[in-house]
Coordinates of C-alpha atoms in Angstrom, one line a residue:
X1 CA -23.5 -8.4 -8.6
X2 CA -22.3 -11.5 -6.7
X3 CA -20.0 -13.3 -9.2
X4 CA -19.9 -17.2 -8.1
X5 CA -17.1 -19.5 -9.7
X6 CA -16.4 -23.3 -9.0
X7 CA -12.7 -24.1 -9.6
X8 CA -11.6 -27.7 -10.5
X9 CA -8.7 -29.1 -11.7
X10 CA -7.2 -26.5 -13.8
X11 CA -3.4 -26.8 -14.4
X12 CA -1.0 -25.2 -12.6
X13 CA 0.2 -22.0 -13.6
X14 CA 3.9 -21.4 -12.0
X15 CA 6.7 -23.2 -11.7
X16 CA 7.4 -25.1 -8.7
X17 CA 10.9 -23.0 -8.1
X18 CA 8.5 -21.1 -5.6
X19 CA 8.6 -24.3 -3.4
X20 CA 11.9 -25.1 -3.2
X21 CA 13.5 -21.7 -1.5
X22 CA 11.5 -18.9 0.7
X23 CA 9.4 -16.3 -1.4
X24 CA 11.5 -13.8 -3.2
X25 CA 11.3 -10.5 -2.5
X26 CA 12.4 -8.2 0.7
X27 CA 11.9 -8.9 4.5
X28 CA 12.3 -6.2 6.3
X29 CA 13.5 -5.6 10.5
X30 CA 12.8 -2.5 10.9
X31 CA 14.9 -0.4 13.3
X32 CA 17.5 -2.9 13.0
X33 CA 21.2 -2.2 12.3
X34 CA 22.4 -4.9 10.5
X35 CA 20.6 -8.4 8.7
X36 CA 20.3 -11.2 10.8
X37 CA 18.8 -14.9 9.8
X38 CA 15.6 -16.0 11.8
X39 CA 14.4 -19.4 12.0
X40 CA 16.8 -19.8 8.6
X41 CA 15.2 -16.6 7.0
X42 CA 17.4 -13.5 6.2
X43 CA 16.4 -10.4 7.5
X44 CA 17.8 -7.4 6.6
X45 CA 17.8 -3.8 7.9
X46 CA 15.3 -1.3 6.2
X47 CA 17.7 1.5 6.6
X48 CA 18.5 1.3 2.6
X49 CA 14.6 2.1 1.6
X50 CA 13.8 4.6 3.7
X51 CA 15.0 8.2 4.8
X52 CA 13.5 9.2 8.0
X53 CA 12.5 7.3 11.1
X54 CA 14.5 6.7 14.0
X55 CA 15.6 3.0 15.1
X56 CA 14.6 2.3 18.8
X57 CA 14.8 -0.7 20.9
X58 CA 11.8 -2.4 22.4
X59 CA 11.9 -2.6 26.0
X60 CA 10.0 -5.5 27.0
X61 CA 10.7 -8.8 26.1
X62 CA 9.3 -10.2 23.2
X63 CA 8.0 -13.6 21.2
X64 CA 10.3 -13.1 17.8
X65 CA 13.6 -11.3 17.1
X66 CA 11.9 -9.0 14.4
X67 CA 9.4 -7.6 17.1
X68 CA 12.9 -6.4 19.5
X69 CA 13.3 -3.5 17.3
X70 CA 10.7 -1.1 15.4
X71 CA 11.2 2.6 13.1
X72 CA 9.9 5.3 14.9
X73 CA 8.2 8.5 12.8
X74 CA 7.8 11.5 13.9
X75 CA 3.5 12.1 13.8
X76 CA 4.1 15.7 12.7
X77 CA 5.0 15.1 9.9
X78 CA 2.1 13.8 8.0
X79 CA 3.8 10.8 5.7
X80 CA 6.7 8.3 6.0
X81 CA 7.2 6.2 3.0
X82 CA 9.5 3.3 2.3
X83 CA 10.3 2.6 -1.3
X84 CA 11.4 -0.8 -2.3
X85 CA 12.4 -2.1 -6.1
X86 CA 10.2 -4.1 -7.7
X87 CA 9.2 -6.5 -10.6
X88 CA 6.6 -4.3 -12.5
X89 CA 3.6 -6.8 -13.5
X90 CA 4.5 -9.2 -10.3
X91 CA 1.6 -9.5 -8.0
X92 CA 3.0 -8.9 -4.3
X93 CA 1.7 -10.3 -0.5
X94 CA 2.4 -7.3 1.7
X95 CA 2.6 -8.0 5.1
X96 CA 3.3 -5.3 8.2
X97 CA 3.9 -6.3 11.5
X98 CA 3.4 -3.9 14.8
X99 CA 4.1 -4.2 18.5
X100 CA 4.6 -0.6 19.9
X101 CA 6.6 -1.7 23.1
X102 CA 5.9 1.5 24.3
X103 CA 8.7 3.1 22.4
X104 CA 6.9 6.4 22.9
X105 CA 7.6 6.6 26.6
X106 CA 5.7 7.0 30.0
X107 CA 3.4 9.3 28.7
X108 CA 2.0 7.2 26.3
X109 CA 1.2 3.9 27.5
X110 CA -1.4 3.3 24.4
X111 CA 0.3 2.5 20.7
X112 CA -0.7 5.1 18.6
X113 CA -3.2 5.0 15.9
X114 CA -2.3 5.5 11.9
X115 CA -2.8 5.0 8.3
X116 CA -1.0 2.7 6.4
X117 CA -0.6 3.7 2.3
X118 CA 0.4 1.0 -0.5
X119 CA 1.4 4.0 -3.6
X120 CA -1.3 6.2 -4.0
X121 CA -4.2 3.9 -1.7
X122 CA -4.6 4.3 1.2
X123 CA -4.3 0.4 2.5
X124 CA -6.0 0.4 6.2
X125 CA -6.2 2.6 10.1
X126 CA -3.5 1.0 11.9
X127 CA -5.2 0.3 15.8
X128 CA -3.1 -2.2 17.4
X129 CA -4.4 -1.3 20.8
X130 CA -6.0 -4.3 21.6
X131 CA -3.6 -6.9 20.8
X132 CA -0.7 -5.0 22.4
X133 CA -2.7 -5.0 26.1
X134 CA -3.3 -8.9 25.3
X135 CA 0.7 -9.2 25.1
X136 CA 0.4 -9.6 21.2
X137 CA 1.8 -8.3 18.0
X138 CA -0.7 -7.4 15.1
X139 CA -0.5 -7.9 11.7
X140 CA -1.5 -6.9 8.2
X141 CA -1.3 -8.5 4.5
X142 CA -2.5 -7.5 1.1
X143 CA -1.9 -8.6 -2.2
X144 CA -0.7 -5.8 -4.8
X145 CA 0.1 -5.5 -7.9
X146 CA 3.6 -4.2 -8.5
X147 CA 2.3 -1.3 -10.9
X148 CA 6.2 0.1 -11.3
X149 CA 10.0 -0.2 -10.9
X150 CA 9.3 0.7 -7.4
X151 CA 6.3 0.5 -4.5
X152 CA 5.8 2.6 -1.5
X153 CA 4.1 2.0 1.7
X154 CA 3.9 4.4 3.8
X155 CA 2.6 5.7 7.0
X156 CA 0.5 8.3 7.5
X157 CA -0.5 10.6 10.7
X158 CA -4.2 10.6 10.5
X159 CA -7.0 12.7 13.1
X160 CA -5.9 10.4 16.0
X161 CA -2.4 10.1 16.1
X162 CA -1.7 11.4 19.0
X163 CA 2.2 10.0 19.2
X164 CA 4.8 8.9 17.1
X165 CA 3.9 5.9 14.2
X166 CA 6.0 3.4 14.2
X167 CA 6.6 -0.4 12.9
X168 CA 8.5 -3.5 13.4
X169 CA 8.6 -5.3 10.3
X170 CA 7.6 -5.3 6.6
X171 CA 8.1 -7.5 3.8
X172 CA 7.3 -7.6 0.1
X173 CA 6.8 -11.4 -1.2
X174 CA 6.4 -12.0 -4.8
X175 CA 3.3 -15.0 -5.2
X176 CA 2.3 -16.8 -8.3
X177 CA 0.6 -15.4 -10.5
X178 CA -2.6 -17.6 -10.5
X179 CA -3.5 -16.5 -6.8
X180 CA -6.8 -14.9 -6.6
X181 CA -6.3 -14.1 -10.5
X182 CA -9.9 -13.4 -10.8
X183 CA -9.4 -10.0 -9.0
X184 CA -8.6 -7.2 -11.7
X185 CA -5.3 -6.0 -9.6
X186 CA -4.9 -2.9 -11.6
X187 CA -8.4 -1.9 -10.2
X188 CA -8.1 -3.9 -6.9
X189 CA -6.1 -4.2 -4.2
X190 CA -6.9 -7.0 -1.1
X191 CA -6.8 -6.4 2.2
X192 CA -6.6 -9.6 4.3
X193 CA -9.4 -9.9 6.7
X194 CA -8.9 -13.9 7.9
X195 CA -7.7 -16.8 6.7
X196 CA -8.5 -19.8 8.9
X197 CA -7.7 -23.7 8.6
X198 CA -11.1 -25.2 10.4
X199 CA -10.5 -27.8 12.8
X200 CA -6.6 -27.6 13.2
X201 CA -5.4 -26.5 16.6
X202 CA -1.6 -26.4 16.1
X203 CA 0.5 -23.3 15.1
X204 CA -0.3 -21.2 12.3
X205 CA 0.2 -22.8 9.0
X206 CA 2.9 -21.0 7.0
X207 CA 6.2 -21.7 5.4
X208 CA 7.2 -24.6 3.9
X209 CA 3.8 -25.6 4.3
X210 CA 2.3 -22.7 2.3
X211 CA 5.5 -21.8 -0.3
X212 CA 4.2 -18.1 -0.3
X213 CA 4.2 -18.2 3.3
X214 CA 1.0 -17.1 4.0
X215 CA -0.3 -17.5 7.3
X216 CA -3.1 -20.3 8.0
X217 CA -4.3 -19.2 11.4
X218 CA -6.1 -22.1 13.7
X219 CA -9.5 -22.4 14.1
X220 CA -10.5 -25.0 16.6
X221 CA -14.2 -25.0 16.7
X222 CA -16.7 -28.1 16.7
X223 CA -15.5 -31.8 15.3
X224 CA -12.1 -32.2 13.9
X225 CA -10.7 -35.2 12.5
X226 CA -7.1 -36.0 10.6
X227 CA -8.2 -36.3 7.0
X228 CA -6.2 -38.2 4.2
X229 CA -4.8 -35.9 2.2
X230 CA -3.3 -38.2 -0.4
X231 CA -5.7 -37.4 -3.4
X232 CA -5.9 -33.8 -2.4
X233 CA -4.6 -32.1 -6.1
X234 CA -3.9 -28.1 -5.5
X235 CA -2.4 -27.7 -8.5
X236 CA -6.3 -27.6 -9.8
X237 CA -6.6 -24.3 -7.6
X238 CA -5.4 -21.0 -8.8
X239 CA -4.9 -20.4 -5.4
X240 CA -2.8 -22.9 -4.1
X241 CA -3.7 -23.5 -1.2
X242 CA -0.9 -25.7 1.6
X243 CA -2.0 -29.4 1.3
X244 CA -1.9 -29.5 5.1
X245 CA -5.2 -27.5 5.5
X246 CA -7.1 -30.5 3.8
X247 CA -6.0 -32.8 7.1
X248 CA -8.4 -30.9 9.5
X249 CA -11.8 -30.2 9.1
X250 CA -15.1 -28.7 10.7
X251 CA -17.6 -31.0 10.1
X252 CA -19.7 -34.0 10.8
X253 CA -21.1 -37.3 9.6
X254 CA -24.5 -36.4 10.6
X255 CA -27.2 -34.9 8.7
X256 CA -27.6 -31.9 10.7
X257 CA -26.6 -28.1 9.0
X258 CA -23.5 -26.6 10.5
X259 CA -23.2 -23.1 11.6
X260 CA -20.1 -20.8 11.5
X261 CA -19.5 -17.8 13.2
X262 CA -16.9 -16.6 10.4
X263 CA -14.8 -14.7 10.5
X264 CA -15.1 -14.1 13.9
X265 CA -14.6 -10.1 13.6
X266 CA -18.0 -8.0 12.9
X267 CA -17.1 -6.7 9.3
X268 CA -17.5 -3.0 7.8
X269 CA -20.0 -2.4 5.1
X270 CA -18.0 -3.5 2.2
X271 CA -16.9 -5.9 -0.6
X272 CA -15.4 -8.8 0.2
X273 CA -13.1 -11.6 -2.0
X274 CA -14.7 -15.0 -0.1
X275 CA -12.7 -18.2 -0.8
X276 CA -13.7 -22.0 0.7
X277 CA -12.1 -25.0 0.8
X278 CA -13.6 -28.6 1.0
X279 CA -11.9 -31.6 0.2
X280 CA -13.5 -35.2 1.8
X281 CA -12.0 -39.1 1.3
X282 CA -15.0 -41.0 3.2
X283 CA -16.8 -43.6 1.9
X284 CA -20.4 -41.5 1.4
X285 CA -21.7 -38.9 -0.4
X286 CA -20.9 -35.3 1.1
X287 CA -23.5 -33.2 -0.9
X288 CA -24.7 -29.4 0.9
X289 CA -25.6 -26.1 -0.1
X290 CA -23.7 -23.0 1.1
X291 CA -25.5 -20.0 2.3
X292 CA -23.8 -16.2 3.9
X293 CA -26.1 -14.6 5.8
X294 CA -28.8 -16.7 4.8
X295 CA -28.0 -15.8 1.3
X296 CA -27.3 -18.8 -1.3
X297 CA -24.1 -18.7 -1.5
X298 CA -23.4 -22.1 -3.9
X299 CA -26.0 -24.9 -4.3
X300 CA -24.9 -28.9 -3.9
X301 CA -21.2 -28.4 -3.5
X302 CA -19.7 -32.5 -3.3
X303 CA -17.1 -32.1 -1.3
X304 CA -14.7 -35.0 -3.3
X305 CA -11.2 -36.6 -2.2
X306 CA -9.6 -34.5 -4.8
X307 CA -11.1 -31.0 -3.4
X308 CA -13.0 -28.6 -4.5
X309 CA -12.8 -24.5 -4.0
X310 CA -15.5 -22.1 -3.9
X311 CA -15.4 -18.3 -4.3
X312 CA -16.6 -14.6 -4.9
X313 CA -15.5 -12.1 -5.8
X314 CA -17.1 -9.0 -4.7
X315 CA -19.5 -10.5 -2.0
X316 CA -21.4 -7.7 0.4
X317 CA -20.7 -8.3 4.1
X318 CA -21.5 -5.7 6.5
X319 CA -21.4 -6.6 10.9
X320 CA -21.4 -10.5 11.8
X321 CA -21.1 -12.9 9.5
X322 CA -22.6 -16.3 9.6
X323 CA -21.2 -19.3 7.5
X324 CA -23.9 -22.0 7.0
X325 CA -23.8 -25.8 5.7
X326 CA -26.7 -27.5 4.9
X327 CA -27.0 -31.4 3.5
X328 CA -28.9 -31.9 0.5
X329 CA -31.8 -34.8 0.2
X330 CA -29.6 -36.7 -1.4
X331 CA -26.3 -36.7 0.8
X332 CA -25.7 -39.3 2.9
X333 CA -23.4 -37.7 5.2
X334 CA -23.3 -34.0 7.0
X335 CA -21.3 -31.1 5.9
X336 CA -17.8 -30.0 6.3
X337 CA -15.6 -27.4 6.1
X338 CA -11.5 -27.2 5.4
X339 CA -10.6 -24.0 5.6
X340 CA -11.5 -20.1 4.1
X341 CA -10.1 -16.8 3.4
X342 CA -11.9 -13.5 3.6
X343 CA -10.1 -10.7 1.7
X344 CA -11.8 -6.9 1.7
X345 CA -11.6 -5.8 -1.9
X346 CA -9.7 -2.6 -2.5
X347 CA -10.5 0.2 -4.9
X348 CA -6.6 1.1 -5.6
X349 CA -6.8 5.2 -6.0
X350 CA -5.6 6.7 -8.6
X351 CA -2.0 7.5 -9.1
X352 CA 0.3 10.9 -10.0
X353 CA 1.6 11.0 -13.9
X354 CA 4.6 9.2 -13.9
X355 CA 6.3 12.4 -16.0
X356 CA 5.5 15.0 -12.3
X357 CA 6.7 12.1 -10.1
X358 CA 10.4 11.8 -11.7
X359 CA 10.2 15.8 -12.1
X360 CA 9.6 16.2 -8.7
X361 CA 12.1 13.4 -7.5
X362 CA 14.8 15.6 -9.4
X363 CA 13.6 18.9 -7.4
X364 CA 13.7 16.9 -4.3
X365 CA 17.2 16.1 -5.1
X366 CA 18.2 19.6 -6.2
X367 CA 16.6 20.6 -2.8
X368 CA 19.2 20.6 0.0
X369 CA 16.4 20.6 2.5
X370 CA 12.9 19.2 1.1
X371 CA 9.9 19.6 3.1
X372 CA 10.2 15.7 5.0
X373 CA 7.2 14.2 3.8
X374 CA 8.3 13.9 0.0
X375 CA 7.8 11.0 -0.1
X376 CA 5.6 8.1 -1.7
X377 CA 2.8 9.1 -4.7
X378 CA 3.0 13.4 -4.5
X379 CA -0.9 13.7 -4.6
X380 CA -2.6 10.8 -3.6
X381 CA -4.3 9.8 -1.6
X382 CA -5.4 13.8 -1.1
X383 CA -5.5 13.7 2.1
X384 CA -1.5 13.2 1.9
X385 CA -0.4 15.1 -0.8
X386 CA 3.0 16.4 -0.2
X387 CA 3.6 19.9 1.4
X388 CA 3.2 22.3 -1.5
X389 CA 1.8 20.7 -3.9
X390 CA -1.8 20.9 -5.5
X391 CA -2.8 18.3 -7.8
X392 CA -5.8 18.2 -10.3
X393 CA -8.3 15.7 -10.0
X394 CA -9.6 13.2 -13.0
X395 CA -8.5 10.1 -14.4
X396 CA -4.9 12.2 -14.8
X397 CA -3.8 13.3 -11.6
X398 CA -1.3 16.1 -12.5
X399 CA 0.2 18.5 -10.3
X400 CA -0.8 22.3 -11.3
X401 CA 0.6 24.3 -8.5
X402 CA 4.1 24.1 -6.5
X403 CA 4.1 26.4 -3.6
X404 CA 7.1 26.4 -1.2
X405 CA 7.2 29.6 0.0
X406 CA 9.2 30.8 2.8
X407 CA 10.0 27.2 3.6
X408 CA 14.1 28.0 4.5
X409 CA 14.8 26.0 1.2
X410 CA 18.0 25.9 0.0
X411 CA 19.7 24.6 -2.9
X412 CA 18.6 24.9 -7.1
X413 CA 15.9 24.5 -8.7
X414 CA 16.1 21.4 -10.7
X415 CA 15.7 22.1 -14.7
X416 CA 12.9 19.4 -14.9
X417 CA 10.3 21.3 -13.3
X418 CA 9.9 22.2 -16.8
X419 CA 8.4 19.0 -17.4
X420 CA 5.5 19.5 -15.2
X421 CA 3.5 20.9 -18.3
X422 CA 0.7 20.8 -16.4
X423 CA 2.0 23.9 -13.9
X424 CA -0.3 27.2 -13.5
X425 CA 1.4 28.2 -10.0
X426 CA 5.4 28.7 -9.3
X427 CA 6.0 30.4 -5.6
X428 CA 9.1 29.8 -3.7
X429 CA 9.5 32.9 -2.7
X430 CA 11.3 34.0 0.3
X431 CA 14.0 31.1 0.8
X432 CA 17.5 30.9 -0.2
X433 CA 17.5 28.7 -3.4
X434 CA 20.2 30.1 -5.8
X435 CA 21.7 28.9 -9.6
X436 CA 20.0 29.8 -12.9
X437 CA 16.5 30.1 -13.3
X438 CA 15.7 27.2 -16.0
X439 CA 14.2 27.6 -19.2
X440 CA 10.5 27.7 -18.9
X441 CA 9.2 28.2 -21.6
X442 CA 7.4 24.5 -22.2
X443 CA 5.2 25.3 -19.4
X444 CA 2.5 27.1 -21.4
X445 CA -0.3 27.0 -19.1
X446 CA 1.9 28.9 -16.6
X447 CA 0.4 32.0 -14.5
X448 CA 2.1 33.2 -12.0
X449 CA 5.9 32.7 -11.2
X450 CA 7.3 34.2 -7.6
X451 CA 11.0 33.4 -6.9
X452 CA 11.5 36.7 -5.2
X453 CA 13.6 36.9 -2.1
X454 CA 15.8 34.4 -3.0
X455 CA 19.6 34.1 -4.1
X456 CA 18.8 32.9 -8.0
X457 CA 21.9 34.4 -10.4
X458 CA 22.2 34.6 -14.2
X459 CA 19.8 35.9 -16.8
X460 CA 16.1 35.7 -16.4
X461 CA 15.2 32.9 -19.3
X462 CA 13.9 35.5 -22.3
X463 CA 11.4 31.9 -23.1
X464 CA 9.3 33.5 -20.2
X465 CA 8.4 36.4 -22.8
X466 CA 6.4 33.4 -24.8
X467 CA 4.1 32.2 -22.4
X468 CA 1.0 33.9 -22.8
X469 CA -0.7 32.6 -20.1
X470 CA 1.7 34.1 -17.7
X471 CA 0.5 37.5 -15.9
X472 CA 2.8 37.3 -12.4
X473 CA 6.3 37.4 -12.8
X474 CA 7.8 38.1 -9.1
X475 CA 12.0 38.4 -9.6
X476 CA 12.4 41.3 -7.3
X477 CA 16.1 40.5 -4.4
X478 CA 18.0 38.3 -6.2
X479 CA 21.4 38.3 -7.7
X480 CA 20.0 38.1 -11.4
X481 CA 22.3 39.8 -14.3
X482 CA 22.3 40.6 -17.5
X483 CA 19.4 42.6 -18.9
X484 CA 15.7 42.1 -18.9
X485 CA 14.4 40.2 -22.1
X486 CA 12.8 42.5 -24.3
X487 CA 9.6 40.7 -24.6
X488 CA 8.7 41.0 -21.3
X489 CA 9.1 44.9 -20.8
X490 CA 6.1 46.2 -21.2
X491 CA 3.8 43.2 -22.0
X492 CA 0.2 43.7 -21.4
X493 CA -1.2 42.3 -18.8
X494 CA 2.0 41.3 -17.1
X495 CA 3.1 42.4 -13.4
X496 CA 6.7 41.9 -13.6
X497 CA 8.6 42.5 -10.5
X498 CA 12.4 43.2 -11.0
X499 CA 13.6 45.5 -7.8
X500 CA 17.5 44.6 -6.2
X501 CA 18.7 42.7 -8.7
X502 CA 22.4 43.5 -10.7
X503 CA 20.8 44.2 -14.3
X504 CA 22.9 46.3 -16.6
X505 CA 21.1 49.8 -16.8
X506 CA 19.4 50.0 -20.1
X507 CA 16.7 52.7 -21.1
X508 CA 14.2 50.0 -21.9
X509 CA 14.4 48.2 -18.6
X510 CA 11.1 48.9 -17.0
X511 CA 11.2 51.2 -14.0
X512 CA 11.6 49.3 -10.5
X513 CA 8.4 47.8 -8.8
X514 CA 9.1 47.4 -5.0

């Protein structure tokens, strides 16, 4: 369905605080030691929101401070995740920047390629290869929904990472809440595809200009004049666009259609949030029809001195994209254009229940040595669940198995695995955890339970004896004392497995299983 809606004058809906001081949120150097202001902007290090990576210089000389430095990852291990606080229910411009700098060394003259994750979506592949042999940086933005206390993004090793990930900067900007509010963002995410200001040949629009700092890139094609931009009201668009887009246009007083090659990059079959801006202050009637790919796109638009913006939702695009203009009988001048935005619409995956995420957070902390890429949502996207870890699938995404066997762990076992209610699996055999086994016994859909080869002391919890589910109990080289509970000596159905441990003798204990 292709969802059309006209927006005029409707009332702002923010404050104008956003105006008056850069975005909120973080801005992130990454690789750098210390903060440092840029063009009157604080930057600070990204060494507080993330736990692995390796800070490297960039050799060659670059255009912006924030490009001298980038985090390196090693690409063996399959995810890297930065988590940064946020306001949950704030809607969030994510931007990443990347200019390899060839970081990686002689032997790989080429950036590598990579995923980039937002939570539990994967966001985009990561191929700077173009820009960085044209002596350019690339970037990336999305707008998010802040879903939680916290948001990840992370990267990810994918088939054709054939060298270390890295990145140079990253930043989270909180935006009003009106931008592109038609957009269901607990379903949605947006992934920018362009977003051009027609006409206008200077540097990219941004900050002050735009107060959320989004970036306005030049597009230079065909007839541009300076426009008045006096009557120009953007508080009657939800998306607030900077008035200094309205003082360039594509256009022309004739009656002839204009053509637009927009956005210049072929597109992948796909969705796409399509917003167009027209304001006019001549004398004349500016009256045209829109079409996109020779499909109506909006019938006799008047481009008026106040403005007027046009948009869709969930438009189909697929390879090159032509934007066409055409006057009406009853215009008296030619079409024009102000500016656009093209945003690729997102199907956000789903994300782990918050109860296993904060259970598992406490086992990585118990953990002395957790498997490194523990980090970000623990089941989605599949393809980078964390190491050990099978999830269920459905609109619940719970984790049912925890397998970390003979992984030279070392450390406890955090009581809030109990928690994890949705558990059938337990192996960590073969590693040198030690402490109490916790109590169990709320995990009733538990089968199997290996901690075998291990250094685990105390009693075996007698709450194991209730679990009927359970039919694997693997205890055997520990340091485990006391005596075997009762009600699991001799319970149908039940391997139990209690070899070279220090139990007291007793003439119930079952006899040794090696």
């Amino acid at each position: 369905m292709r969802l059309l809606y006209p927006l005029l004058l409707l009332p702002l809906l923010f404050t104008l605080s956003f105006s008056q001081t850069f975005p909120k949120g973080y801005s992130l150097n990454c690789g750098a030691l210390s903060g440092t202001k840029i063009d009157g902007r604080e930057w600070i290090s990204d060494s507080a929101y993330i736990s692995t990576g390796t800070p490297k210089n960039v050799t060659p000389s670059v255009l912006h401070p924030t490009l001298a430095t980038v985090r390196s990852f090693n690409y063996q291990v399959k995810k890297h995740c930065y988590s940064v606080p946020v306001y949950r229910g704030a809607k969030y411009l994510l931007r990443s920047t990347f200019f390899y700098g060839a970081v990686n060394g002689p032997d790989h003259p080429s950036p590598p390629v990579f995923d980039q994750i937002v939570d539990g979506t994967l966001w985009t592949v990561v191929n700077t290869t173009v820009d960085y042999a044209n002596g350019n940086s690339t970037l990336y933005e999305g707008m998010f929904l802040a879903q939680g206390k916290n948001m990840s993004f992370c990267i990810g090793s994918n088939n054709y990472t054939d060298s270390d990930p890295f990145i140079s900067a990253l930043e989270f900007l909180i935006v009003g809440g009106s931008l592109y509010n038609t957009t269901d963002f607990t379903k949605f995410g947006l992934s920018l595809v362009a977003r051009s200001s027609f006409g206008y040949s200077g540097s990219p629009i941004r900050y002050p200009d735009d107060q959320f700092d989004r970036i306005w890139e030049p597009y230079g094609q065909g007839n541009s004049t300076k426009a008045n931009t006096d009557n120009v009201s953007v508080s009657g668009f939800w998306n607030l666009p900077p008035l200094k887009i309205f003082e360039t246009h594509i256009g022309s007083d004739q009656l002839e259609s204009l053509e637009l090659r927009w956005p210049p990059a072929s597109l992948p079959s796909s969705k796409y949030y399509v917003a167009l801006y027209f304001a006019d202050d001549a004398a004349g009637s500016r009256i045209f029809n829109i079409s996109v790919n020779d499909i109506t796109y909006f019938r006799d638009l008047n481009a008026i001195s106040s403005g007027v913006v046009v948009f869709a939702n969930q438009w189909p695009l697929s390879g090159p994209t032509t934007v066409t203009l055409t006057p009406t009988a009853n215009s008296s001048l030619g079409p024009l254009i102000n500016a656009g935005e093209v945003f690729e619409v997102l199907s956000l995956g789903e994300r782990t229940l918050t109860r296993d995420v904060i259970a598992l957070e406490r086992i990585k902390k118990s953990l002395r040595n957790p498997p490194l890429d523990w980090n970000g949502d623990p089941c989605m996207p599949q393809q980078y669940a964390w190491t050990g870890i099978t999830c269920s699938t459905g609109p619940r995404i719970r984790v049912v198995t925890l397998n970390l066997t003979s992984m030279e762990l070392s450390g406890s076992l955090s009581p809030f695995v109990a928690n994890m209610t949705a558990l059938t699996n337990i192996w960590l055999g073969n590693n040198s955890l030690s402490g109490h086994i916790p109590d169990l016994g709320s995990l009733t859909l538990l089968e199997t339970l290996h901690l075998e080869d291990n250094q685990f002391d105390g009693e075996i919890p007698s709450s194991l004896g209730n679990i009927s589910t359970l039919h694997e109990i693997f205890l055997q080289n520990n340091n485990l004392t006391g005596q075997v509970p009762s009600n699991l000596i001799g319970k149908p159905g039940l391997n139990l497995r209690t070899s070279g441990n220090n139990f007291l003798s007793t003439a119930s204990a079952p006899a040794p299983v090696p």
